[in-house]
Each structure stands twice: as C-alpha cells, then as structure tokens.
XYZ file of C-alpha atoms in Angstrom:
531
model
C -7.851 0.181 28.520
C -9.941 0.923 25.460
C -9.334 -2.076 23.225
C -11.390 -0.431 20.510
C -8.290 1.718 19.991
C -7.095 1.098 16.439
C -3.621 0.047 17.636
C -4.743 -2.421 20.304
C -6.003 -5.964 20.017
C -8.146 -8.512 21.744
C -6.218 -11.786 21.513
C -8.241 -14.974 21.099
C -5.978 -17.808 22.200
C -5.930 -21.356 23.561
C -2.564 -21.132 25.359
C -0.556 -18.554 27.278
C 0.736 -15.819 24.968
C 0.557 -12.735 27.207
C 4.343 -12.629 27.547
C 4.702 -12.240 23.775
C 2.793 -8.939 23.864
C 4.380 -7.531 27.007
C 3.781 -3.767 27.502
C 1.426 -3.602 24.510
C -1.640 -3.302 26.735
C -3.611 -5.934 24.811
C -6.568 -7.886 26.200
C -6.830 -11.673 26.144
C -9.633 -14.185 25.981
C -9.996 -17.074 28.361
C -8.372 -20.272 27.114
C -10.226 -21.699 24.087
C -13.170 -19.383 24.679
C -14.956 -16.662 22.704
C -17.073 -13.935 24.259
C -18.638 -12.838 20.988
C -21.103 -10.412 22.613
C -18.370 -8.142 23.944
C -15.892 -7.967 21.066
C -17.895 -6.216 18.343
C -15.915 -3.378 16.701
C -12.633 -4.585 18.178
C -9.346 -5.431 16.502
C -8.959 -9.184 16.914
C -5.910 -11.435 16.883
C -6.519 -15.158 16.399
C -3.679 -17.120 18.032
C -4.639 -20.776 18.391
C -1.930 -23.439 18.253
C -1.675 -27.212 18.411
C -0.635 -28.660 21.783
C 2.698 -30.427 21.449
C 2.207 -33.242 23.951
C -1.026 -35.035 23.071
C -2.045 -37.856 20.742
C -2.437 -37.144 17.051
C -6.133 -38.040 16.949
C -6.835 -35.479 19.654
C -4.893 -32.900 17.682
C -6.946 -33.496 14.543
C -10.148 -33.047 16.529
C -8.694 -29.824 17.919
C -8.087 -28.482 14.417
C -11.714 -29.154 13.481
C -12.849 -27.315 16.616
C -10.637 -24.346 15.717
C -12.415 -23.897 12.398
C -15.803 -24.027 14.098
C -14.784 -21.291 16.560
C -13.258 -19.139 13.845
C -16.409 -19.429 11.741
C -18.370 -17.988 14.656
C -16.090 -14.936 14.668
C -16.279 -14.483 10.899
C -20.055 -14.831 10.719
C -21.271 -13.315 13.981
C -18.768 -10.633 15.071
C -18.388 -7.155 13.511
C -14.650 -6.718 14.038
C -12.531 -3.825 12.761
C -9.703 -6.025 11.605
C -8.743 -9.624 12.234
C -5.187 -10.950 12.237
C -4.822 -14.695 11.778
C -1.810 -16.639 13.069
C -1.642 -20.000 11.244
C -1.035 -23.315 12.945
C 2.444 -24.735 13.284
C 3.064 -28.451 13.382
C 4.642 -29.920 16.524
C 8.403 -29.739 16.077
C 8.984 -33.377 17.123
C 6.566 -34.782 14.551
C 7.474 -38.115 12.954
C 6.104 -37.802 9.420
C 6.312 -41.522 8.620
C 3.348 -42.503 10.799
C -0.084 -42.422 9.146
C -1.667 -40.474 12.018
C 0.935 -37.759 11.583
C 0.223 -37.507 7.870
C -3.448 -37.001 8.724
C -2.506 -34.211 11.114
C -0.287 -32.559 8.507
C -3.181 -32.597 6.038
C -5.570 -31.168 8.642
C -3.154 -28.330 9.490
C -2.504 -27.523 5.829
C -6.255 -27.450 5.133
C -6.866 -25.148 8.095
C -4.064 -22.764 7.118
C -5.356 -22.720 3.543
C -8.730 -21.720 4.970
C -7.065 -18.822 6.821
C -5.433 -17.658 3.597
C -8.769 -17.818 1.784
C -10.284 -15.547 4.445
C -7.554 -12.984 3.814
C -8.188 -13.159 0.069
C -11.965 -12.793 0.463
C -12.127 -10.094 3.170
C -10.324 -6.758 3.062
C -9.990 -6.459 6.850
C -8.512 -9.924 7.483
C -4.736 -10.440 7.467
C -2.607 -13.598 7.561
C 0.614 -13.335 9.620
C 2.748 -16.357 8.756
C 4.378 -17.350 12.046
C 6.827 -19.595 10.209
C 8.618 -16.344 9.283
C 9.425 -15.961 12.985
C 12.608 -17.988 12.968
C 15.439 -17.903 15.466
C 19.035 -18.336 14.386
C 20.900 -21.211 16.053
C 17.736 -22.265 17.932
C 16.215 -25.655 17.216
C 12.867 -25.023 18.905
C 10.740 -22.082 20.075
C 8.931 -24.451 22.416
C 10.117 -25.228 25.959
C 8.305 -28.049 27.747
C 9.162 -26.595 31.166
C 7.312 -23.336 30.457
C 4.477 -25.236 28.817
C 3.940 -27.338 31.952
C 4.345 -24.402 34.351
C 2.312 -21.761 32.529
C 0.886 -23.275 29.305
C 3.236 -21.082 27.237
C 3.291 -22.296 23.638
C 6.387 -20.185 22.820
C 9.193 -19.910 25.349
C 9.317 -16.552 27.211
C 13.028 -16.482 26.399
C 12.092 -15.419 22.869
C 9.624 -12.653 23.762
C 11.818 -9.853 22.401
C 12.389 -11.613 19.074
C 8.675 -12.338 18.713
C 7.740 -8.714 19.425
C 10.179 -7.503 16.763
C 8.666 -9.879 14.221
C 5.083 -9.020 15.162
C 5.775 -5.258 15.122
C 7.155 -5.491 11.590
C 4.118 -7.437 10.454
C 1.775 -4.969 12.122
C 3.560 -2.027 10.515
C 3.101 -3.671 7.123
C -0.685 -3.243 7.463
C -0.199 0.478 7.012
C 0.145 1.777 3.489
C 3.817 1.812 2.539
C 5.023 5.372 1.952
C 7.561 4.129 -0.573
C 6.651 4.425 -4.243
C 9.924 4.559 -6.129
C 13.265 2.740 -6.357
C 16.213 4.732 -7.703
C 18.846 2.315 -8.973
C 22.480 2.569 -9.931
C 23.568 0.315 -12.817
C 27.209 -0.832 -12.634
C 27.699 -3.435 -9.894
C 24.085 -2.918 -8.823
C 21.964 -4.275 -11.683
C 24.869 -6.208 -13.155
C 28.387 -7.307 -12.310
C 30.994 -5.111 -13.963
C 31.406 -1.587 -15.318
C 29.836 -1.208 -18.740
C 32.114 1.671 -19.800
C 35.220 -0.415 -19.092
C 34.123 -4.016 -19.661
C 31.809 -3.407 -22.604
C 28.214 -4.441 -23.232
C 29.050 -8.088 -23.886
C 31.217 -8.608 -20.810
C 29.000 -7.418 -17.988
C 27.241 -10.243 -16.141
C 23.607 -10.480 -15.028
C 22.815 -14.197 -15.433
C 24.468 -17.587 -15.755
C 26.889 -18.623 -13.031
C 28.232 -16.665 -10.077
C 28.214 -13.681 -9.684
C 25.781 -12.995 -12.530
C 23.100 -15.227 -11.019
C 22.992 -12.971 -7.922
C 22.164 -9.956 -10.097
C 19.619 -12.000 -12.057
C 17.899 -12.888 -8.787
C 17.872 -9.205 -7.775
C 16.458 -8.163 -11.153
C 13.698 -10.762 -10.891
C 12.755 -9.287 -7.524
C 12.715 -5.759 -8.994
C 10.604 -6.945 -11.931
C 8.055 -8.341 -9.502
C 7.993 -5.051 -7.574
C 7.348 -3.216 -10.831
C 4.361 -5.470 -11.564
C 2.946 -4.471 -8.172
C 3.190 -0.779 -9.049
C 6.544 0.210 -7.561
C 8.231 2.751 -9.846
C 11.689 1.775 -11.079
C 14.078 4.555 -12.105
C 17.784 4.802 -12.950
C 20.423 7.268 -11.789
C 23.816 6.308 -13.181
C 27.117 7.959 -14.039
C 27.579 6.494 -17.487
C 27.521 7.380 -21.146
C 23.956 7.161 -22.394
C 25.106 5.577 -25.673
C 26.572 2.602 -23.774
C 23.291 1.982 -21.970
C 21.255 2.337 -25.163
C 23.571 -0.229 -26.762
C 22.859 -2.562 -23.849
C 19.092 -2.318 -24.342
C 19.542 -2.929 -28.067
C 21.930 -5.893 -27.889
C 21.351 -7.760 -24.627
C 17.912 -9.354 -24.764
C 18.946 -11.851 -22.087
C 18.515 -9.408 -19.199
C 15.466 -9.808 -16.931
C 14.747 -6.075 -16.706
C 13.829 -4.330 -19.945
C 14.022 -0.652 -20.763
C 10.227 -0.469 -20.580
C 10.311 -1.521 -16.907
C 11.768 1.877 -15.968
C 9.804 5.121 -15.761
C 12.721 7.578 -15.647
C 16.412 7.601 -16.560
C 19.055 10.094 -15.463
C 22.208 8.735 -17.103
C 24.819 11.479 -17.038
C 27.706 12.820 -14.975
C 25.648 15.165 -12.786
C 25.729 14.474 -9.034
C 23.185 11.854 -8.068
C 21.391 13.954 -5.439
C 20.430 16.492 -8.116
C 19.316 13.709 -10.444
C 17.139 12.121 -7.749
C 15.541 15.503 -7.077
C 14.904 15.906 -10.795
C 13.171 12.517 -10.949
C 10.979 13.323 -7.936
C 9.812 16.534 -9.623
C 9.214 14.796 -12.940
C 7.126 12.062 -11.283
C 5.519 14.538 -8.875
C 6.289 12.384 -5.828
C 7.892 13.279 -2.508
C 11.569 12.457 -2.068
C 10.640 10.721 1.194
C 8.842 8.100 -0.928
C 12.066 7.171 -2.756
C 14.676 4.493 -2.011
C 18.166 4.821 -3.501
C 20.423 1.783 -4.063
C 24.069 2.104 -5.086
C 27.267 0.113 -4.613
C 29.361 3.225 -3.861
C 29.843 4.485 -0.296
C 30.572 8.003 -1.547
C 27.376 8.175 -3.620
C 25.333 6.914 -0.675
C 26.901 9.534 1.610
C 26.272 12.309 -0.920
C 22.565 11.493 -1.097
C 22.331 11.165 2.690
C 23.898 14.609 3.102
C 21.883 16.546 0.538
C 18.638 14.515 0.513
C 18.305 13.056 4.025
C 14.639 12.242 3.398
C 15.635 9.607 0.824
C 16.106 6.105 2.236
C 19.413 4.622 1.076
C 20.847 1.109 0.797
C 24.287 0.011 -0.301
C 24.367 -2.902 -2.717
C 26.534 -5.546 -1.024
C 30.174 -5.889 -2.047
C 29.699 -9.657 -2.023
C 26.706 -10.118 -4.358
C 25.585 -13.341 -2.682
C 24.481 -11.119 0.221
C 21.836 -9.509 -2.009
C 19.273 -11.744 -0.300
C 19.648 -9.669 2.890
C 19.000 -6.488 0.897
C 15.916 -8.047 -0.670
C 14.550 -8.971 2.764
C 14.920 -5.329 3.871
C 13.116 -4.102 0.770
C 10.321 -6.658 1.168
C 9.559 -5.236 4.616
C 9.504 -1.660 3.286
C 7.285 -2.441 0.308
C 5.027 -4.989 2.030
C 1.389 -4.277 1.192
C -1.693 -6.369 1.832
C -4.129 -4.580 -0.459
C -2.929 -3.882 -4.003
C -5.482 -2.273 -6.321
C -5.643 -2.387 -10.106
C -4.447 1.227 -10.135
C -1.393 0.277 -8.051
C -0.367 -2.351 -10.586
C -0.676 0.188 -13.398
C 1.257 2.952 -11.620
C 4.324 2.589 -13.850
C 2.127 2.910 -16.925
C 0.448 6.018 -15.513
C 3.760 7.777 -14.913
C 5.002 6.951 -18.399
C 1.767 8.304 -19.870
C 2.176 11.465 -17.810
C 5.653 11.983 -19.246
C 4.170 11.835 -22.752
C 1.616 14.454 -21.704
C 4.358 16.774 -20.426
C 6.330 16.377 -23.640
C 3.172 17.181 -25.602
C 2.559 20.303 -23.480
C 5.716 21.938 -24.854
C 4.083 22.230 -28.294
C 1.326 24.568 -27.035
C 1.654 28.189 -25.969
C -2.007 28.376 -24.898
C -2.602 26.065 -21.925
C -6.318 25.603 -22.601
C -5.493 24.473 -26.127
C -3.053 21.984 -24.667
C -5.738 20.548 -22.360
C -8.186 20.275 -25.248
C -5.539 18.461 -27.272
C -5.356 15.745 -24.597
C -8.951 14.692 -25.402
C -9.727 14.073 -21.741
C -12.751 11.917 -20.960
C -14.250 11.813 -17.448
C -16.773 9.245 -16.235
C -18.527 9.696 -12.884
C -20.173 6.863 -10.996
C -21.251 5.933 -7.499
C -19.153 3.613 -5.393
C -19.503 -0.079 -6.220
C -17.698 -3.297 -5.238
C -15.195 -2.876 -8.069
C -14.208 0.675 -7.063
C -14.471 0.196 -3.266
C -10.808 -0.589 -2.504
C -9.433 2.117 -4.792
C -11.712 4.779 -3.277
C -10.663 3.726 0.226
C -7.037 3.965 -0.877
C -7.431 7.440 -2.416
C -9.051 8.788 0.738
C -6.236 7.508 2.936
C -3.263 8.126 0.622
C -3.919 11.456 -1.078
C -2.434 14.531 0.595
C -2.177 17.431 -1.865
C -5.704 17.656 -3.284
C -7.513 16.324 -0.242
C -9.735 19.072 1.109
C -10.085 17.746 4.659
C -7.350 15.066 5.002
C -9.778 13.014 7.110
C -8.780 9.330 7.115
C -10.933 6.281 7.796
C -10.086 2.795 8.955
C -11.917 0.014 7.139
C -14.722 -0.275 9.656
C -15.333 3.488 9.653
C -15.257 3.585 5.868
C -17.803 0.787 5.661
C -20.093 2.827 7.927
C -19.467 5.902 5.756
C -20.579 4.059 2.622
C -23.860 3.229 4.349
C -24.550 6.761 5.610
C -23.309 8.863 2.654
C -23.343 9.006 -1.112
C -19.873 8.484 -2.547
C -18.952 9.397 -6.113
C -15.771 8.658 -7.999
C -14.431 9.636 -11.407
C -12.462 7.655 -13.955
C -10.210 9.705 -16.229
C -8.624 8.863 -19.562
C -7.076 10.786 -22.448
C -5.418 10.067 -25.770
C -2.303 8.808 -23.990
C -4.075 6.230 -21.842
C -6.359 5.435 -18.917
C -5.584 6.966 -15.503
C -8.233 4.885 -13.735
C -10.159 6.022 -10.662
C -8.523 9.300 -9.668
C -11.183 11.379 -7.916
C -13.600 10.929 -5.003
C -16.355 12.995 -3.406
C -18.038 12.085 -0.111
C -21.536 13.533 0.196
C -23.646 13.747 3.361
C -27.366 14.084 2.610
C -29.603 16.375 4.698
C -33.221 17.507 4.301
C -32.776 20.409 1.895
C -29.018 20.545 1.426
C -26.019 18.309 0.925
C -22.586 18.600 2.482
C -19.405 17.692 0.607
C -17.523 16.222 3.541
C -14.470 15.588 1.385
C -13.327 16.133 -2.185
C -10.182 14.353 -3.396
C -8.186 14.119 -6.614
C -5.017 12.203 -7.385
C -2.064 14.503 -7.986
C -1.384 12.939 -11.382
C -4.516 14.467 -12.973
C -4.352 17.948 -11.443
C -4.191 21.127 -13.499
C -6.343 19.929 -16.403
C -9.671 21.410 -15.253
C -10.787 17.936 -14.164
C -11.429 19.154 -10.618
C -13.603 21.972 -12.024
C -15.619 19.531 -14.116
C -16.078 17.171 -11.163
C -17.404 19.848 -8.791
C -19.568 21.177 -11.641
C -21.071 17.702 -12.071
C -21.892 17.438 -8.352
C -23.559 20.854 -8.320
C -25.654 20.061 -11.392
C -26.538 16.587 -10.125
C -27.884 17.763 -6.781
C -29.588 20.854 -8.228
C -31.618 18.473 -10.396
C -32.477 16.556 -7.204
C -34.070 19.820 -5.902
C -31.629 20.473 -3.083
C -31.476 24.156 -2.172
C -27.888 24.465 -1.002
C -24.548 22.719 -1.094
C -22.189 23.031 1.828
C -18.547 21.957 1.735
C -15.732 21.506 4.234
C -12.119 22.547 3.918
C -9.651 21.672 6.687
C -6.166 23.065 6.180
C -3.136 20.798 6.518
C 0.557 21.216 5.782
C 0.176 19.388 2.477
C -3.148 20.643 1.058
C -2.626 24.424 1.161
C -2.780 24.586 -2.642
C -6.514 23.797 -2.375
C -7.485 26.458 0.177
C -9.233 28.645 -2.426
C -10.783 25.832 -4.448
C -14.344 26.313 -3.207
C -14.101 30.107 -3.559
C -13.040 29.686 -7.188
C -16.031 27.382 -7.619
C -18.392 30.196 -6.510
C -18.923 28.947 -2.937
C -19.089 31.524 -0.138
C -17.272 31.164 3.153
C -19.830 31.056 5.994
C -17.739 29.834 8.918
C -14.068 29.535 9.835
C -12.691 28.099 13.073
C -9.111 26.970 13.720
C -8.416 25.992 10.126
C -11.818 24.318 9.710
C -13.712 26.217 7.020
C -17.310 25.779 5.900
C -18.465 26.979 2.476
C -21.925 27.247 0.930
C -23.388 27.498 -2.552
C -26.993 28.669 -2.996
C -28.584 26.645 -5.799
C -31.695 28.784 -6.167
C -30.343 31.033 -8.918
C -27.381 28.911 -9.908
C -26.861 28.563 -13.646
C -25.234 25.286 -14.769
C -21.822 25.597 -16.398
C -20.547 23.770 -19.428
C -17.952 21.063 -18.931
C -14.478 21.854 -20.214
C -13.662 18.197 -20.819
C -15.870 15.372 -22.045
C -17.980 14.257 -19.052
C -20.583 11.548 -18.516
C -22.344 9.874 -15.591
C -22.957 6.142 -15.441
C-alpha cells in the first residue's frame, strides 16, 4: 500500500482502532509510538485517547505526554495533512472529586491546543469526536473489548464510526454548493403572505415562529460565510416588498439575498434563470420548498439541483439544518468567500449598466476597471490556492494541487495574482498565473481567471503584463500550456489570440510559444499597475 496516496492515512494511536477503519487500507503506528523518519509527506491521523481504567494522576501525566509527542510531529515531520481527534473524558468520571477536575482541565487545555493548531496551520484539521454520538447507547466503550484487544471504541459501532468519519473526511474537500434557492411561505415563515397578510405571518416569538427564526439565523450565518441566498416564490411581488418595508423584526433582510424570482412562472425555469444571472452551475444550487409538487417539478426538469423539503412540522427544521451543515461544511474560508454575496450583487449592477451602451468597449471603459498585479504573499496564499483548485471555465490546464504540492510549487515557481476593482466595488483576487523559470525562457504552466471578471479584457491585460514583465527581464521566449477539459473549451484559442504560436499538440495537451525578440509591448485597455 502506498500511504502517500492522498486518500490514505497513517494513524498514530495509543490503543486499538484498526477495526474503525476496516477496508480503508490505512497504516497504523505501534502503540504510543512515532516513527518520525518514515512518515514524511504522509497524511496523518492523530488518534490518542485517555485510558478509562487508570488513576486520575496517571491520566493527567498521559495528557502531558500526548502534547510532547504531538509537538514532535508538528515541528519535525513534513506531513501532507494532519487530522486531529480530540480527547474524550472517561464516561464514568465523577466530577466532584478534585483529581477529576484537574483531569477535566488538562483535557480541555489539550483540546484547545488542537484547535489552535487547526487555526494556525492550513493543512491541520480538527475532527470533533463528540459529534460521533449513538442514539439509545449510553457508552461507546466496552470493557470486555478493551481488556481483550485494547479497543477504545467497541467494534460493535464500527459502521457508525465509519459513516461519521467519512462525512468529516468529505468535508475537507471544497463544497461544490454555492447557492441556496429558497421558497418563502411556510419555508422562511409560518403562513401564506397572500392569504394571511404581512402582519400575520410568523417568523419569531413563540411556536411555530421561533422555528423559522432559528432557520433564518442559520441562513444568515451561511450568507456571512459566502453562501449565496436567493428566492424563488409564487407570490405577488408587491406583498413581498410590503414585508421588507414593514417588518423590521425579521432576521433576514432584503439585502441578504442576491436574486429574487417572485412571480407565477414555474420554479424550474426561475432556478435556471438565477443560475444564468449568477453565472454558476445548477449543480451548485440547493432548492428548499415546503411543497412536494414543487420539489418533484425541480427534480424532473433540473435533476442536477439538490432538493430538500422543508418539514411539515417546523420543529424538525433542526434535522434539515444538520443536512445543510454537512453539505456546506468548509474548513478554509477566504476573505473572498465571505464577500461572495457582495460580488454577485455588484455584478448585477454591472449587467444593468451594460444595457445603456451599444458599443461594448465603451461599456468596459465606463466600468473604470483597475487591475493590480502582485506576487504571491502570505495574505493572498489561501485565495490563490483556492482559485487554482476551484476554477473550471478559465483554467487553461485544470491542474490541481494538494496543499503539500502547492507549497512546493510556490518554492519552485513564480506565482502572480491580480486584484480587480471597478466603480461598483472590489472583486478581490480573481486571477492567477503560475510561471516556471528556465535559462532563457519562462513557461506559463497555468493561467486562471475567476468567471465573474471574464469578458472585460482583464485576461488580455494580465497576459500583456506577464509578457512585458519578462521581456524586461531579458527572457527570449515565453512558452505556455493549454490542456483541454470539458469545462475550459472556451479558452482553447486564448494563447493564439494573444499572438502565441502553437508548437506542439499531443492528446489535448498543447504547447504555445511567443518569441520576445521583436515583440512590441501593447497598451493596457484597463488601468493596470504592479506592486
């Protein structure tokens, strides 16, 4: 087994846990032992636990030893990623005794240390094992199995543990979901606004309004993390506008939503309209409605959209929230993620402004676009990594990197990014170029732009900057790679349009070249500067 495989782990443990990862082909350390020489570049899983059957003083000493061992891993091992399982207190603990209080403090301090590692390092992840709970089961521990095989969790619960761990592992991947499409009546509030009136619908106070308030608070939090909130509702627009104007006691405000389709058109068509307006795939959208027929309609005509029915009994909304938490779970949220709603609203203003201009170049000039190029730095690192691994349409090779590979790439290549703003607002870091340096030429190993800034000659200005920059550095040629994928076909002629010549083409892998000897620098269409 190659445990350097990105989906496999080397488990560092102090008790028997093999049964919990049955058929996953993981490797395991010896008990309470670290072979630090042989685990460089591996994915690591830290799974130390407190023994349940020893004196409290011994347990506290154990916790101190755990931190010492973990510090060795953090400081002396070059791992790809590290998953940390926190300590759980013995289930038969009597809190009244002073020794037990000391143990509780030691465990809390250690778990806080694990959380701090996750916050400080972008390849360390905290998997809270307290989330692994079993219904109608008082304990996950079985003394018989502990004595026979040193199993800290009973083998009876292997299947349940694997389900929990698989969900947590899946959450490390970037969530494909970007947008929630929400019904209004009996979804964001209790009641039908067209029948009950603005003042008689319920979204706070006592039951059932408090259930909808809880749901809205959850949605508000998602919005702050960059999830796009939109509305598709069969209602009269005037009624909804009256709601926004009169009911200031609702958690969600009109400004929390990026798009509204409030009309009597079928909801599948309205969802499709929103996806086109936001320029996102329909497979990145989740639709929530209280009507079975509306859910079935969307399933039939837009099967790529994930659907959920809002529960008939609103107190069951907690189960819906748990499902959504798993789908939207993300460990690394960038500044650009948190501003995503703002970006989409700004883009809508740009589209509305475009209607005023017959000449497209005049429209672009009217946007007053400003582009700033810079090399990668600690502040832009996470966003650049995200763009490389998320962008599909304007990604000229679609090559992805895990965090360890990307770290190596930053050491071996020059990486540039661009920040873009216009009169409507700041789009943030929205372009990346990865440059491999050779003796007399450079190679653009990838060139990436976010879809939300395409079509405004920004890509032309960015490639123009790179050409001018490296011509001044006395390089003779620039080479560039294009690898075709199902989603980036719109970029297949980009280098040709930028005056590069095709010099090699094999199985969709194309190599282009630009001779800088007689190249004459072009003027930038938009305002451009390099920091």
